[in-house]
mmCIF file of C-alpha atoms and ligand atoms in Angstrom:
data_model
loop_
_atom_site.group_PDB
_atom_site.id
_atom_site.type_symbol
_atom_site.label_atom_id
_atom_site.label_comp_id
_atom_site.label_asym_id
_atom_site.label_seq_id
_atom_site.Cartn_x
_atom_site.Cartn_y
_atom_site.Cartn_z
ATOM 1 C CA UNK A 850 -41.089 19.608 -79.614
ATOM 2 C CA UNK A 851 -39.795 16.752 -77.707
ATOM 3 C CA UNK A 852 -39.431 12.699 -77.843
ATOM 4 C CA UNK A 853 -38.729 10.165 -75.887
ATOM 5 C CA UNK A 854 -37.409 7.086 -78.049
ATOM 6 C CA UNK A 855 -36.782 3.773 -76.423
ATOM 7 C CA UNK A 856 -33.415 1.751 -77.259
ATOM 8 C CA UNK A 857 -31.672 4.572 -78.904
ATOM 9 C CA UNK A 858 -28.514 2.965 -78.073
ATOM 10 C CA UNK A 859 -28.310 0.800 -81.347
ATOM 11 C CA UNK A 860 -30.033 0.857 -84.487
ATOM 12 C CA UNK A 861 -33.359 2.584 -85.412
ATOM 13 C CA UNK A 862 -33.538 4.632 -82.275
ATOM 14 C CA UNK A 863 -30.163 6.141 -82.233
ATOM 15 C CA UNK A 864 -31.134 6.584 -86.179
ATOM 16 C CA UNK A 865 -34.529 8.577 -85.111
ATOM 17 C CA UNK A 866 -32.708 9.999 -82.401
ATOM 18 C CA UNK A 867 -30.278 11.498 -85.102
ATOM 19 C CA UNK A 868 -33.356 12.527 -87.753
ATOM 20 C CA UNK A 869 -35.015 14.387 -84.753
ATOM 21 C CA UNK A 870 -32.246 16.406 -83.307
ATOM 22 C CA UNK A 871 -31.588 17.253 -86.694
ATOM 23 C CA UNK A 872 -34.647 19.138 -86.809
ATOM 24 C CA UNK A 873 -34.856 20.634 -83.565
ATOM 25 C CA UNK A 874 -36.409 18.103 -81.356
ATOM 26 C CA UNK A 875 -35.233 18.197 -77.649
ATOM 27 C CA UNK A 876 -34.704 14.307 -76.960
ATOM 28 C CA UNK A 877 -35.278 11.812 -73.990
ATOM 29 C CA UNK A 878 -33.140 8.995 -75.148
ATOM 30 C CA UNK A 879 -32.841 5.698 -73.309
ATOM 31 C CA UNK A 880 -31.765 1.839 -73.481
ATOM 32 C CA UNK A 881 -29.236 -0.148 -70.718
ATOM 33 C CA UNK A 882 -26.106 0.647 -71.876
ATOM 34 C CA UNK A 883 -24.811 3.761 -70.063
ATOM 35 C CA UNK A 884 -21.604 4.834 -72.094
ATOM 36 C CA UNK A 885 -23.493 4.897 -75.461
ATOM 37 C CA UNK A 886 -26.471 6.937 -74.265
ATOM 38 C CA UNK A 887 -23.965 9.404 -73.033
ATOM 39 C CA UNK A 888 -21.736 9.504 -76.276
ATOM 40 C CA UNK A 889 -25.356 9.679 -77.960
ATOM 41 C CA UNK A 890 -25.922 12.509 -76.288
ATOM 42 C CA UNK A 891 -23.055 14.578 -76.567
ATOM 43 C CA UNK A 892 -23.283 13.912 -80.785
ATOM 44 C CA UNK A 893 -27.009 14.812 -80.205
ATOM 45 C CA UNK A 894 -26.598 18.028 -78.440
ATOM 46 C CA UNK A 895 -23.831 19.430 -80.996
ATOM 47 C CA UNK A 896 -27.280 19.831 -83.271
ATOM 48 C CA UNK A 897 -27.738 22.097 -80.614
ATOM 49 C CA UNK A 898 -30.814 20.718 -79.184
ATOM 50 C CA UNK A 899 -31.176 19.313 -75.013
ATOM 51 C CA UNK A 900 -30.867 15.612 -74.815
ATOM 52 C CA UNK A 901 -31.241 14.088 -71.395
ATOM 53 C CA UNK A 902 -30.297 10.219 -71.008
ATOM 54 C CA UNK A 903 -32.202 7.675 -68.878
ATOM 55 C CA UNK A 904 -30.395 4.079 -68.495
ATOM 56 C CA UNK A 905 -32.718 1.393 -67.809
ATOM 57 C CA UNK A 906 -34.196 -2.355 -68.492
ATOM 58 C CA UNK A 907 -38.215 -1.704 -69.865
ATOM 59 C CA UNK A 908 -38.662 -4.953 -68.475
ATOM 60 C CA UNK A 909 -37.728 -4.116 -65.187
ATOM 61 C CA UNK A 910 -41.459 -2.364 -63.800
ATOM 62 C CA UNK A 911 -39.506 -0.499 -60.859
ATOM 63 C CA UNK A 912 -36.998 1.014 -63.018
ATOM 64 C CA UNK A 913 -39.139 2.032 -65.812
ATOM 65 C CA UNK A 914 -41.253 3.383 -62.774
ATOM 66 C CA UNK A 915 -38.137 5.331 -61.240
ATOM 67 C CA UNK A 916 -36.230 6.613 -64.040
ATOM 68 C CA UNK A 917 -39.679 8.070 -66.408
ATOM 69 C CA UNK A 918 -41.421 8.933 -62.879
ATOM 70 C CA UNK A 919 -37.649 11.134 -62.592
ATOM 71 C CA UNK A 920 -38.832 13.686 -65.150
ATOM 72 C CA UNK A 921 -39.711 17.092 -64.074
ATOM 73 C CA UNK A 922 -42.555 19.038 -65.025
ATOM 74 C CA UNK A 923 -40.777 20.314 -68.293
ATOM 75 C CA UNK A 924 -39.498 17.072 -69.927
ATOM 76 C CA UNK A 925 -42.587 15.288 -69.061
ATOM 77 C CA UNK A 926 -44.198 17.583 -71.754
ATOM 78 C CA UNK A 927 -43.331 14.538 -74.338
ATOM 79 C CA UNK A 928 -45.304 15.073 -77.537
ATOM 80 C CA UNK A 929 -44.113 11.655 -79.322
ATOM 81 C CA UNK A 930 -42.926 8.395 -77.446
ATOM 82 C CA UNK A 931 -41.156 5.923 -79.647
ATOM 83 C CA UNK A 932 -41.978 2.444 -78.356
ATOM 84 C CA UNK A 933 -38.891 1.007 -80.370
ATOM 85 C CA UNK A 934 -36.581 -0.872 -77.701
ATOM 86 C CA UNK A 935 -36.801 -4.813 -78.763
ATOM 87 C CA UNK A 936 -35.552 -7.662 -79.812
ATOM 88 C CA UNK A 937 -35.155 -11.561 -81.688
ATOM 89 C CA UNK A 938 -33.503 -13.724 -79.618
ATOM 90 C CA UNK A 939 -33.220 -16.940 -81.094
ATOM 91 C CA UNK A 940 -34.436 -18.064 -84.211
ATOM 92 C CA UNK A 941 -35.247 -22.270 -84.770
ATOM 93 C CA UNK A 942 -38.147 -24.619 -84.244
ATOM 94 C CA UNK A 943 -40.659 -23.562 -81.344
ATOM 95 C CA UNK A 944 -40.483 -27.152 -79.951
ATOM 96 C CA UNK A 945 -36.478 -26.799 -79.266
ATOM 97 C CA UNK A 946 -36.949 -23.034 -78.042
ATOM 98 C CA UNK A 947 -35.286 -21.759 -75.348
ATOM 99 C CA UNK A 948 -37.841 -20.954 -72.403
ATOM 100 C CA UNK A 949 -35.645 -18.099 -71.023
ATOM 101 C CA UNK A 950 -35.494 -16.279 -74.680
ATOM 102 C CA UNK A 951 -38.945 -16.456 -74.740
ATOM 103 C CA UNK A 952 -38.903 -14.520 -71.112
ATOM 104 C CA UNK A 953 -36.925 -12.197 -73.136
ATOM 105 C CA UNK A 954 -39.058 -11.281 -76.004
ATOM 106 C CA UNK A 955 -42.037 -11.213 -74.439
ATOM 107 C CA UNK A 956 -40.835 -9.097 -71.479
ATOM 108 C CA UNK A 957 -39.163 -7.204 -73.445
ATOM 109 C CA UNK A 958 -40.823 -6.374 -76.473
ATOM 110 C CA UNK A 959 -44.439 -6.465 -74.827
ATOM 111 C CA UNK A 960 -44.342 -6.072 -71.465
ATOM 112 C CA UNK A 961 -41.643 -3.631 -71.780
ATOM 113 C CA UNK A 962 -43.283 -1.318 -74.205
ATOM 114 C CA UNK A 963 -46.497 -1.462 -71.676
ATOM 115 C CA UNK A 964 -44.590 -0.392 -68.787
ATOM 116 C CA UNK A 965 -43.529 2.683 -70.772
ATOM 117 C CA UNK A 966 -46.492 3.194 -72.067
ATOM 118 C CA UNK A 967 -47.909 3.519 -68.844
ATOM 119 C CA UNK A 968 -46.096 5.974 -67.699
ATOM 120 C CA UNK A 969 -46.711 8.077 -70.356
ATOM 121 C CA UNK A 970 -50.344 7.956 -71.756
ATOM 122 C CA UNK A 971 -51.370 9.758 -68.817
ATOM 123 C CA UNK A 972 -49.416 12.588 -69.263
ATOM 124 C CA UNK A 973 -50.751 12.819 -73.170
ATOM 125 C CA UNK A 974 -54.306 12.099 -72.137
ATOM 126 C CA UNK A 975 -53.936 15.219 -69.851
ATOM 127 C CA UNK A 976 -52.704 17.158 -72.209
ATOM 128 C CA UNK A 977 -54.718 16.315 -74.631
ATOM 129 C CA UNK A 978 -52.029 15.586 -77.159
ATOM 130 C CA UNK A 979 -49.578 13.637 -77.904
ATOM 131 C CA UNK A 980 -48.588 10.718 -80.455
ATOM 132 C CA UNK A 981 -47.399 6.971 -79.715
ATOM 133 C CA UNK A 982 -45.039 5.304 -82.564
ATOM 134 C CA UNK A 983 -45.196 1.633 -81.638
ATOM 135 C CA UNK A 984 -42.001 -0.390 -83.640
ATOM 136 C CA UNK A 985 -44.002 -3.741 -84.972
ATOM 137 C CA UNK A 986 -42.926 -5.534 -87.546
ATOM 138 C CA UNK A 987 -43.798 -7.207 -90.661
ATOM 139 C CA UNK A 988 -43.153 -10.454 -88.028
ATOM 140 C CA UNK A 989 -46.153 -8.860 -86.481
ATOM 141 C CA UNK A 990 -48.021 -9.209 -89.461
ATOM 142 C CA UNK A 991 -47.075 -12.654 -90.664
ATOM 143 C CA UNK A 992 -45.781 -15.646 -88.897
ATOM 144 C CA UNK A 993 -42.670 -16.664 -90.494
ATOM 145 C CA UNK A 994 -41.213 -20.432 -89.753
ATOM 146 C CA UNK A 995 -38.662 -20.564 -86.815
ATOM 147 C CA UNK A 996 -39.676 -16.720 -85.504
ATOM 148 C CA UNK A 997 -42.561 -18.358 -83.701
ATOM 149 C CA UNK A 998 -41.972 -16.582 -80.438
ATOM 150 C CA UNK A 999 -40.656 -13.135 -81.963
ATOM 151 C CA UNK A 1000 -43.624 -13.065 -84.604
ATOM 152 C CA UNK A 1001 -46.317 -13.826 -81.813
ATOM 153 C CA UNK A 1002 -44.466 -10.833 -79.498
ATOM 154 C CA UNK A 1003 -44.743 -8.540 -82.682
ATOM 155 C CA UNK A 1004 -48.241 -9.588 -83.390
ATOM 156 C CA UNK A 1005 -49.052 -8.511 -79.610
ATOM 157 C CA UNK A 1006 -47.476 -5.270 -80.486
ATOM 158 C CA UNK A 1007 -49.616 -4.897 -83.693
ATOM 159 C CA UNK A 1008 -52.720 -5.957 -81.067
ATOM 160 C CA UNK A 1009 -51.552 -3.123 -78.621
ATOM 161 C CA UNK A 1010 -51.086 -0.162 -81.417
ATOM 162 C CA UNK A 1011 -54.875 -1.004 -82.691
ATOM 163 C CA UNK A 1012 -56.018 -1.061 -78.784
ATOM 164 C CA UNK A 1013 -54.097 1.794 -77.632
ATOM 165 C CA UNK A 1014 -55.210 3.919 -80.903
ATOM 166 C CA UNK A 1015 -58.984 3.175 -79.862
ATOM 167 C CA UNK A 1016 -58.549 4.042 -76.063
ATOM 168 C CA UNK A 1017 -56.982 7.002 -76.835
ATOM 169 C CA UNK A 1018 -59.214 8.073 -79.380
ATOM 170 C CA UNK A 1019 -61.380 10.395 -77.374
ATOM 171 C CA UNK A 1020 -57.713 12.298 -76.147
ATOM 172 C CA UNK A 1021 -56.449 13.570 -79.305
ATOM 173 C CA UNK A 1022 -54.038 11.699 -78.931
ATOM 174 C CA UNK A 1023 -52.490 9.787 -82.480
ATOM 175 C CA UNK A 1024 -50.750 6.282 -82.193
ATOM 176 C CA UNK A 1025 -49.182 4.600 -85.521
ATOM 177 C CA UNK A 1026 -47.677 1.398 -85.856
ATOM 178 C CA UNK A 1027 -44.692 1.169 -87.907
ATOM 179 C CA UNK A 1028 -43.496 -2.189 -89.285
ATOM 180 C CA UNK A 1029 -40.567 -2.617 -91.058
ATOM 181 C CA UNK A 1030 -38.744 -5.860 -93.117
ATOM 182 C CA UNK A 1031 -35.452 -6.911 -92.711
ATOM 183 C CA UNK A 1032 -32.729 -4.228 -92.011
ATOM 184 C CA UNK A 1033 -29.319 -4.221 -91.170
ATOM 185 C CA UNK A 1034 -29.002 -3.151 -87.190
ATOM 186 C CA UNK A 1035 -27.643 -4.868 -84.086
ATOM 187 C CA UNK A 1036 -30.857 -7.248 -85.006
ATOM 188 C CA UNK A 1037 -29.382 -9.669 -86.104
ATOM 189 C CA UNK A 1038 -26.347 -10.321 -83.775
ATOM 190 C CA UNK A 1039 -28.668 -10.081 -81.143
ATOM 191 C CA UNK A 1040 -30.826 -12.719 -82.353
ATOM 192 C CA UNK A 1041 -27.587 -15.381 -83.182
ATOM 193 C CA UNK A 1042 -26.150 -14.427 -79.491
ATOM 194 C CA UNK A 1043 -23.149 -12.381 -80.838
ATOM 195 C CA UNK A 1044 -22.402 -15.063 -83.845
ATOM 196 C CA UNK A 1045 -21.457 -12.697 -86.691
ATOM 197 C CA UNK A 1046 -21.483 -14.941 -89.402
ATOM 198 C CA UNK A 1047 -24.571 -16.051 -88.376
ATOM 199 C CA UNK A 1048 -26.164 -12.639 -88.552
ATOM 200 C CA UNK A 1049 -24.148 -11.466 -91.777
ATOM 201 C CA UNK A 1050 -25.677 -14.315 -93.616
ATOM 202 C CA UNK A 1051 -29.431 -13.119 -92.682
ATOM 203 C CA UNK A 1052 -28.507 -10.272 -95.016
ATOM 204 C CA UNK A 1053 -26.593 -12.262 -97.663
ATOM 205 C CA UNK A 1054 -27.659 -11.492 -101.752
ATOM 206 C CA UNK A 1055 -29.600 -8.561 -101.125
ATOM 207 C CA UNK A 1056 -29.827 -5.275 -99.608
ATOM 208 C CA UNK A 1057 -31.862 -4.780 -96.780
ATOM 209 C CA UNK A 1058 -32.814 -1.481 -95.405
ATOM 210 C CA UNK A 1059 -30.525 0.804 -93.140
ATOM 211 C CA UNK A 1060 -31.827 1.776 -89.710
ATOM 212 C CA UNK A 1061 -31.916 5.430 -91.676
ATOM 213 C CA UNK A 1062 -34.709 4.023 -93.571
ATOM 214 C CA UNK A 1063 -36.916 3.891 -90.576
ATOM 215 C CA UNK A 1064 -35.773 7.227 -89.104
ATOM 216 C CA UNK A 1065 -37.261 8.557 -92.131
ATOM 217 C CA UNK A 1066 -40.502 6.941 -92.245
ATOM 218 C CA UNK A 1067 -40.645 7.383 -88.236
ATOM 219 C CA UNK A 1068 -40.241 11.541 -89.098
ATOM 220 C CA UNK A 1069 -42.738 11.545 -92.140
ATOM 221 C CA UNK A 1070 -44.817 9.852 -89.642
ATOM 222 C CA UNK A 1071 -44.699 12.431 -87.113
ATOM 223 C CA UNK A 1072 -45.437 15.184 -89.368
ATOM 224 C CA UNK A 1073 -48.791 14.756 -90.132
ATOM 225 C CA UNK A 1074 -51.241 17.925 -90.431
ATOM 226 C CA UNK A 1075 -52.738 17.567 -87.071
ATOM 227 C CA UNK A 1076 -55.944 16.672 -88.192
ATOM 228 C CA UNK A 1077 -54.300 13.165 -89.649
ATOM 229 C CA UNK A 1078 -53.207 9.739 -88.086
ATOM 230 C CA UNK A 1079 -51.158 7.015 -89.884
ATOM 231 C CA UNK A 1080 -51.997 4.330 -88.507
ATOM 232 C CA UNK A 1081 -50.102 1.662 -90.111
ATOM 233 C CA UNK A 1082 -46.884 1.520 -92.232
ATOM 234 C CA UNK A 1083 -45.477 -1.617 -93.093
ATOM 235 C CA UNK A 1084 -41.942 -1.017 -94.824
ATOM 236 C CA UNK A 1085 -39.351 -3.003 -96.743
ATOM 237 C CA UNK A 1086 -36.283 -2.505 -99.042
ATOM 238 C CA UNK A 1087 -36.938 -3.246 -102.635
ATOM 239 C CA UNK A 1088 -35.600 -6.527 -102.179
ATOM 240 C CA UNK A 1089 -38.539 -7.938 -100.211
ATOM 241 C CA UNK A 1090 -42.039 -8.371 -100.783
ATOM 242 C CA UNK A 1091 -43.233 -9.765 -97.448
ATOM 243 C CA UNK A 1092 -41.900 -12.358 -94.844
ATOM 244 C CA UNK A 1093 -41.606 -14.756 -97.253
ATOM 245 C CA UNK A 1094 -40.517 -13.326 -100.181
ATOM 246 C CA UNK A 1095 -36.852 -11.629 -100.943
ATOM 247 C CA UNK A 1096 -35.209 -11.482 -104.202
ATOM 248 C CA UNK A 1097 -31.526 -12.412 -103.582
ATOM 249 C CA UNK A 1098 -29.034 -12.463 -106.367
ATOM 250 C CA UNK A 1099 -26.219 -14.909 -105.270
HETATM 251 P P1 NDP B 2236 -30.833 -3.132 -82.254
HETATM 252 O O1 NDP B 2236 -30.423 -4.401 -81.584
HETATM 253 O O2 NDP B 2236 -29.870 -2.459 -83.147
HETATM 254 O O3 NDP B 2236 -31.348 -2.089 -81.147
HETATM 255 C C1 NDP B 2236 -32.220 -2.504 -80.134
HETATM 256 C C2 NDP B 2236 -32.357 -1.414 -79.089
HETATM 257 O O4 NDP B 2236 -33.289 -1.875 -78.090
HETATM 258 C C3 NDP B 2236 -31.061 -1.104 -78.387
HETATM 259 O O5 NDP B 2236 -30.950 0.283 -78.213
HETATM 260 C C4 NDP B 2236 -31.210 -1.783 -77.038
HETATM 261 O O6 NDP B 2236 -30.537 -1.039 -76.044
HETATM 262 C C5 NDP B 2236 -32.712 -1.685 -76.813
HETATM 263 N N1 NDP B 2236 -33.161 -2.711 -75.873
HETATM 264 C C6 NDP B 2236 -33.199 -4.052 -76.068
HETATM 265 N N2 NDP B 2236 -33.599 -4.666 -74.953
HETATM 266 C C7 NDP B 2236 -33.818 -3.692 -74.026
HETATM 267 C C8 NDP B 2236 -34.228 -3.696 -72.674
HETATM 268 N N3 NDP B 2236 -34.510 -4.849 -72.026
HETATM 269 N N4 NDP B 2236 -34.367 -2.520 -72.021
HETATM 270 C C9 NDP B 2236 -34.092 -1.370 -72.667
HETATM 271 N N5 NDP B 2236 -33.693 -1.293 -73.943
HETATM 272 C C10 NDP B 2236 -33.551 -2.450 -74.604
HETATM 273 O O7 NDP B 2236 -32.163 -3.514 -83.049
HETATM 274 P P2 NDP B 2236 -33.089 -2.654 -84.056
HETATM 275 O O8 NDP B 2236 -32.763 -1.228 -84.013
HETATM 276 O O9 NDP B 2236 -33.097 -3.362 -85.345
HETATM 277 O O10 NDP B 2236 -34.504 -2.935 -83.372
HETATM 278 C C11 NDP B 2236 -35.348 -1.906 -82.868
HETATM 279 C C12 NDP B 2236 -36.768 -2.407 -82.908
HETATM 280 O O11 NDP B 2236 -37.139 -2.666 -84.241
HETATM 281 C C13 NDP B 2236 -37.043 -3.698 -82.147
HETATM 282 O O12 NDP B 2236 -38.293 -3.588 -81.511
HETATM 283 C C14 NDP B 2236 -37.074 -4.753 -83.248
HETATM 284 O O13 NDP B 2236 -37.870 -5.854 -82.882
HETATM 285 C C15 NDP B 2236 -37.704 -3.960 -84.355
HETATM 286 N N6 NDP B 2236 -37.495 -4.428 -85.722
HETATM 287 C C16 NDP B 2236 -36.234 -4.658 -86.214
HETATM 288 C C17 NDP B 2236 -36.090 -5.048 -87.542
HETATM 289 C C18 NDP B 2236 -34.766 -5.344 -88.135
HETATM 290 O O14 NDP B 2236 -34.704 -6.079 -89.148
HETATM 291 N N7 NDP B 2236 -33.663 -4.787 -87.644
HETATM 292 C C19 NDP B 2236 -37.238 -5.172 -88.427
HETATM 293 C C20 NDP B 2236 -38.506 -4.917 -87.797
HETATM 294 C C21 NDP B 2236 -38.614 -4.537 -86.506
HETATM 295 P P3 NDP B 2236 -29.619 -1.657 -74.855
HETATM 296 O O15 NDP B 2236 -29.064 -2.950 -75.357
HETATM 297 O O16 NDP B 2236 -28.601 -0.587 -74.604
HETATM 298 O O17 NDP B 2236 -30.569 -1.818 -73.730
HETATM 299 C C1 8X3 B 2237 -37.420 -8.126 -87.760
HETATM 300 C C2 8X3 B 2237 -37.641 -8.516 -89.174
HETATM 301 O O1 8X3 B 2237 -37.848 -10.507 -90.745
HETATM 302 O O2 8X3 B 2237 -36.416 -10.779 -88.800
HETATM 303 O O3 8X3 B 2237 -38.604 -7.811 -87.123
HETATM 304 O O4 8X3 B 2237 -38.775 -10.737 -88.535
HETATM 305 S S1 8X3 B 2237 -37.662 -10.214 -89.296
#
């Protein structure tokens, strides 16, 4: 079997990455920073499965274009794509938001994931086969105040899983959305712009999930009878009920 995850530089994808080589998976791991896909790989293949690396920006049409179009005949055989690469940037009042973070959620979170996509639903629907893991959020499901942007790029994602399960339908072909809560990642420091403090305190009095979490959800997930789809899986630690509500003890 063999998967192609999405930003498996940081957080949940190098985490899937991890749960899937672990149980055999061949892997097609990618994101924009070079030097960790290649350490990835080399802690990936010691599980003794064949990794192969592809370094580029999903918002960038071309290079999503060049480097998936790259594949030859056997690793284009991809039986699960992980639409996971994504991100917060910014987090305040949508009438002080920044235009060119905006750029950068929707690009990349949206527009990125449907460049991908495209590349590889045609290979699926000609195989008949195949299954798409979209990472929403519960942003996507609920609009929290100050995510504005983020939550409406989420919700789009949670509009695109729904579309792309009912397009595909007549291909066999399974697509799940899987939204998690809060957990700890690169998330967070992403979102403040590198402030650490800033993106410690988003986790302060409570324990969010670990990007491990989602790995194992993302493998339940993927190991369905064949017969049966989840569609959607919203997930959070036990601390937190929704967007809205977490339990903090400080
Ligand atoms: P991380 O910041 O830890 O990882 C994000 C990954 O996305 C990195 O591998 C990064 O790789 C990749 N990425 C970001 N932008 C681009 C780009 N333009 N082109 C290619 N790759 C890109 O975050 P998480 O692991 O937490 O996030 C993964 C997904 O989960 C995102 O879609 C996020 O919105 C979602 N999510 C996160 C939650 C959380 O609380 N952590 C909760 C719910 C959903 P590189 O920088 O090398 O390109
Ligand atoms: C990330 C979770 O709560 O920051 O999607 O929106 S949250």
């Amino acid at each position: 079997m063999r998967a192609l995850i999405t930003g498996a530089t940081a957080g949940f994808g190098e985490a899937i990455a991890h749960k899937f080589a672990e149980n055999n998976w061949d892997l097609i791991v990618t994101g924009r920073r070079e030097e960790r896909l290649n350490e990835l790989k080399a802690k990936l293949e010691q599980k003794g499965v064949q990794v192969k690396t592809l370094a580029f920006d999903v918002r960038d049409r071309t290079q999503v274009e060049n480097a998936l179009g790259s594949l030859d005949s056997d690793w284009k055989e991809i039986d699960l794509l992980v639409n996971n690469a994504g991100l917060a940037a910014g987090f305040g009042p949508i009438q002080d938001g920044d235009p060119d973070n905006w750029d950068r959620m929707i690009d990349t979170n949206v527009k990125g994931l449907l460049y991908v996509s495209m590349m590889i639903m045609p290979i699926m629907q000609e195989r008949k086969k195949g299954h798409i893991i979209n990472i929403g959020s519960t942003a996507g499901k609920e609009v929290y105040r100050n995510g504005n942007v983020y939550c409406a790029s989420k919700h789009a994602v949670d509009a695109l899983t729904k579309s792309m399960r009912i397009d595909l339908l007549p291909f066999g072909i399974k697509v799940t959305g899987i939204c998690p809560g809060a957990a700890e990642t690169e998330f967070a420091l992403v979102r403040f712009d590198g402030d650490s403090e800033k993106a410690k305190g988003v986790y302060n009095g409570y324990t969010p999930m670990a990007a491990t979490d989602i790995a194992e959800v993302t493998w339940y997930a993927a190991n369905t009878p064949p017969n049966l789809c989840l569609n959607d899986i919203v997930l959070t630690s036990l601390a937190q009920a929704n967007s809205f509500y977490t339990e903090k003890k400080l």
